[in-house]
Amino acid sequence: MQTGLYVALSAQMALEKRLTTVAHNVANAATAGFRAEETKFEQILAGSKTGPVAFATAGDSYISRRAGPTIRTDAPLDVAVQGDAWLAVQGPKGPLYTRDGRMTMDANGRLRSVAGQPILDPGGSPILLDPLAGPPVIGRDGSIQQNGNQVGAVGLFTIDATSSLTRAASGAVASSQPARPVQDFSRLGVIQGHIEGANVNPVLELTKLIGIQRAFDNAATTVAESESSLQSAIRSLGSAS
């Protein structure tokens, strides 16, 4: 059995998935609040007559939680999340979570994300402001004031590290476990007039693309050599018979 052929093919499958992931990250490097997608690879050991052979799996993708850069905008409805926490927006089947703090106010005073989803307060309810009361002042704890009076609060939530995150519409994520509202703002909070950029390092991602391309070429060469060797063996056996 030519195990090298199958190992090379498994490597190509893993590299193809990694290439798709890196390309998606590069395409969203300028998207506010975007969370990069990473891939974790493992090996599968299979027995053969010559001993165990290690095959590469296609890999498991996960959403990176590391913070992106904070960018100053001075817009009163922009907020950047500080620390490992999330804003909440209303999704079709429950709350979704995002790090994109670019908010808008509709004609009725309801706070919405740039995608039009209602922004939620700590209790999970939409936030309604007075559209005629001027720009709001948003504190570190998410509290919102207009004309010196508190009129609401932007909800800030933590997601357990063991929760699985999946991508949802408009750059938000869904959590496999319910998020909890933040109570202690000593290390977590929001900054008004700022947004968070994508947590993607374009230079690093482009370097990964080059490495993946080279590795894929090497695997393709191994496949071609294995096929050539197999064909030579078949011809030799045919001549001998």
PDB file of N, CA, C and O in Angstrom, residues 10 18 21-22 26 44 55-56 61 74-75 85-86 110 112 160 164 167 171 194 198 224:
ATOM      1  N   SER A  10      -4.625  13.629   2.200  1.00  0.00           N
ATOM      2  CA  SER A  10      -5.219  14.158   3.432  1.00  0.00           C
ATOM      3  C   SER A  10      -4.651  15.536   3.751  1.00  0.00           C
ATOM      4  O   SER A  10      -5.362  16.419   4.235  1.00  0.00           O
ATOM      5  N   ARG A  18      -7.756  25.271   5.279  1.00  0.00           N
ATOM      6  CA  ARG A  18      -7.005  26.367   5.883  1.00  0.00           C
ATOM      7  C   ARG A  18      -6.925  27.556   4.931  1.00  0.00           C
ATOM      8  O   ARG A  18      -7.007  28.708   5.352  1.00  0.00           O
ATOM      9  N   THR A  21     -10.140  29.492   5.064  1.00  0.00           N
ATOM     10  CA  THR A  21     -10.234  30.246   6.312  1.00  0.00           C
ATOM     11  C   THR A  21      -9.387  31.516   6.251  1.00  0.00           C
ATOM     12  O   THR A  21      -9.852  32.603   6.605  1.00  0.00           O
ATOM     13  N   VAL A  22      -8.139  31.388   5.812  1.00  0.00           N
ATOM     14  CA  VAL A  22      -7.243  32.538   5.750  1.00  0.00           C
ATOM     15  C   VAL A  22      -7.756  33.566   4.740  1.00  0.00           C
ATOM     16  O   VAL A  22      -7.709  34.783   4.988  1.00  0.00           O
ATOM     17  N   VAL A  26      -8.595  37.536   5.449  1.00  0.00           N
ATOM     18  CA  VAL A  26      -8.000  38.645   4.695  1.00  0.00           C
ATOM     19  C   VAL A  26      -9.092  39.531   4.106  1.00  0.00           C
ATOM     20  O   VAL A  26      -8.997  40.771   4.123  1.00  0.00           O
ATOM     21  N   ILE A  44      -4.638  11.641  12.523  1.00  0.00           N
ATOM     22  CA  ILE A  44      -5.300  10.342  12.693  1.00  0.00           C
ATOM     23  C   ILE A  44      -4.260   9.259  12.443  1.00  0.00           C
ATOM     24  O   ILE A  44      -3.611   9.242  11.397  1.00  0.00           O
ATOM     25  N   PHE A  55      -2.214  10.559   9.370  1.00  0.00           N
ATOM     26  CA  PHE A  55      -2.962  11.312   8.374  1.00  0.00           C
ATOM     27  C   PHE A  55      -3.419  12.630   8.988  1.00  0.00           C
ATOM     28  O   PHE A  55      -3.701  12.702  10.181  1.00  0.00           O
ATOM     29  N   ALA A  56      -3.528  13.664   8.162  1.00  0.00           N
ATOM     30  CA  ALA A  56      -4.035  14.957   8.623  1.00  0.00           C
ATOM     31  C   ALA A  56      -5.542  15.014   8.470  1.00  0.00           C
ATOM     32  O   ALA A  56      -6.083  14.548   7.469  1.00  0.00           O
ATOM     33  N   SER A  61     -12.585  24.354  12.812  1.00  0.00           N
ATOM     34  CA  SER A  61     -12.517  25.819  12.804  1.00  0.00           C
ATOM     35  C   SER A  61     -13.114  26.375  14.094  1.00  0.00           C
ATOM     36  O   SER A  61     -14.053  25.810  14.656  1.00  0.00           O
ATOM     37  N   ASP A  74     -14.828  59.505  17.250  1.00  0.00           N
ATOM     38  CA  ASP A  74     -15.511  60.660  17.863  1.00  0.00           C
ATOM     39  C   ASP A  74     -17.006  60.695  17.553  1.00  0.00           C
ATOM     40  O   ASP A  74     -17.675  61.691  17.837  1.00  0.00           O
ATOM     41  N   ALA A  75     -17.544  59.636  16.977  1.00  0.00           N
ATOM     42  CA  ALA A  75     -18.983  59.566  16.727  1.00  0.00           C
ATOM     43  C   ALA A  75     -19.692  59.187  18.023  1.00  0.00           C
ATOM     44  O   ALA A  75     -19.306  58.207  18.678  1.00  0.00           O
ATOM     45  N   ALA A  85     -15.607  40.765  26.323  1.00  0.00           N
ATOM     46  CA  ALA A  85     -17.054  40.912  26.475  1.00  0.00           C
ATOM     47  C   ALA A  85     -17.645  41.251  25.110  1.00  0.00           C
ATOM     48  O   ALA A  85     -16.928  41.525  24.153  1.00  0.00           O
ATOM     49  N   TRP A  86     -18.975  41.254  25.051  1.00  0.00           N
ATOM     50  CA  TRP A  86     -19.674  41.414  23.779  1.00  0.00           C
ATOM     51  C   TRP A  86     -20.891  42.309  23.933  1.00  0.00           C
ATOM     52  O   TRP A  86     -21.508  42.354  25.001  1.00  0.00           O
ATOM     53  N   ARG A 110     -34.889  54.203  18.458  1.00  0.00           N
ATOM     54  CA  ARG A 110     -34.387  52.880  18.813  1.00  0.00           C
ATOM     55  C   ARG A 110     -32.952  52.719  18.332  1.00  0.00           C
ATOM     56  O   ARG A 110     -32.628  53.037  17.180  1.00  0.00           O
ATOM     57  N   ARG A 112     -29.871  50.770  16.924  1.00  0.00           N
ATOM     58  CA  ARG A 112     -29.709  49.606  16.064  1.00  0.00           C
ATOM     59  C   ARG A 112     -28.252  49.457  15.651  1.00  0.00           C
ATOM     60  O   ARG A 112     -27.473  50.416  15.691  1.00  0.00           O
ATOM     61  N   ASP A 160     -18.934  32.338  28.207  1.00  0.00           N
ATOM     62  CA  ASP A 160     -18.041  31.371  28.831  1.00  0.00           C
ATOM     63  C   ASP A 160     -17.021  30.839  27.816  1.00  0.00           C
ATOM     64  O   ASP A 160     -17.350  30.635  26.643  1.00  0.00           O
ATOM     65  N   SER A 164     -19.246  27.299  22.457  1.00  0.00           N
ATOM     66  CA  SER A 164     -18.909  27.232  21.041  1.00  0.00           C
ATOM     67  C   SER A 164     -19.565  28.403  20.326  1.00  0.00           C
ATOM     68  O   SER A 164     -20.756  28.659  20.492  1.00  0.00           O
ATOM     69  N   ARG A 167     -20.811  31.603  13.464  1.00  0.00           N
ATOM     70  CA  ARG A 167     -21.090  32.857  12.784  1.00  0.00           C
ATOM     71  C   ARG A 167     -22.575  32.987  12.485  1.00  0.00           C
ATOM     72  O   ARG A 167     -23.254  32.029  12.122  1.00  0.00           O
ATOM     73  N   GLY A 171     -21.987  39.637  10.706  1.00  0.00           N
ATOM     74  CA  GLY A 171     -20.786  39.640  11.526  1.00  0.00           C
ATOM     75  C   GLY A 171     -20.988  39.284  12.977  1.00  0.00           C
ATOM     76  O   GLY A 171     -20.027  39.267  13.755  1.00  0.00           O
ATOM     77  N   HIS A 194     -15.338  55.459  19.854  1.00  0.00           N
ATOM     78  CA  HIS A 194     -14.321  54.549  19.304  1.00  0.00           C
ATOM     79  C   HIS A 194     -15.025  53.314  18.741  1.00  0.00           C
ATOM     80  O   HIS A 194     -16.151  52.999  19.118  1.00  0.00           O
ATOM     81  N   ALA A 198     -10.965  44.846  13.113  1.00  0.00           N
ATOM     82  CA  ALA A 198     -10.879  43.387  13.023  1.00  0.00           C
ATOM     83  C   ALA A 198      -9.633  42.887  13.741  1.00  0.00           C
ATOM     84  O   ALA A 198      -8.591  43.547  13.740  1.00  0.00           O
ATOM     85  N   ALA A 224       1.919  13.282  -7.288  1.00  0.00           N
ATOM     86  CA  ALA A 224       2.359  12.969  -8.648  1.00  0.00           C
ATOM     87  C   ALA A 224       3.454  11.904  -8.643  1.00  0.00           C
ATOM     88  O   ALA A 224       3.446  10.977  -9.465  1.00  0.00           O
TER      89      ALA A 224
END
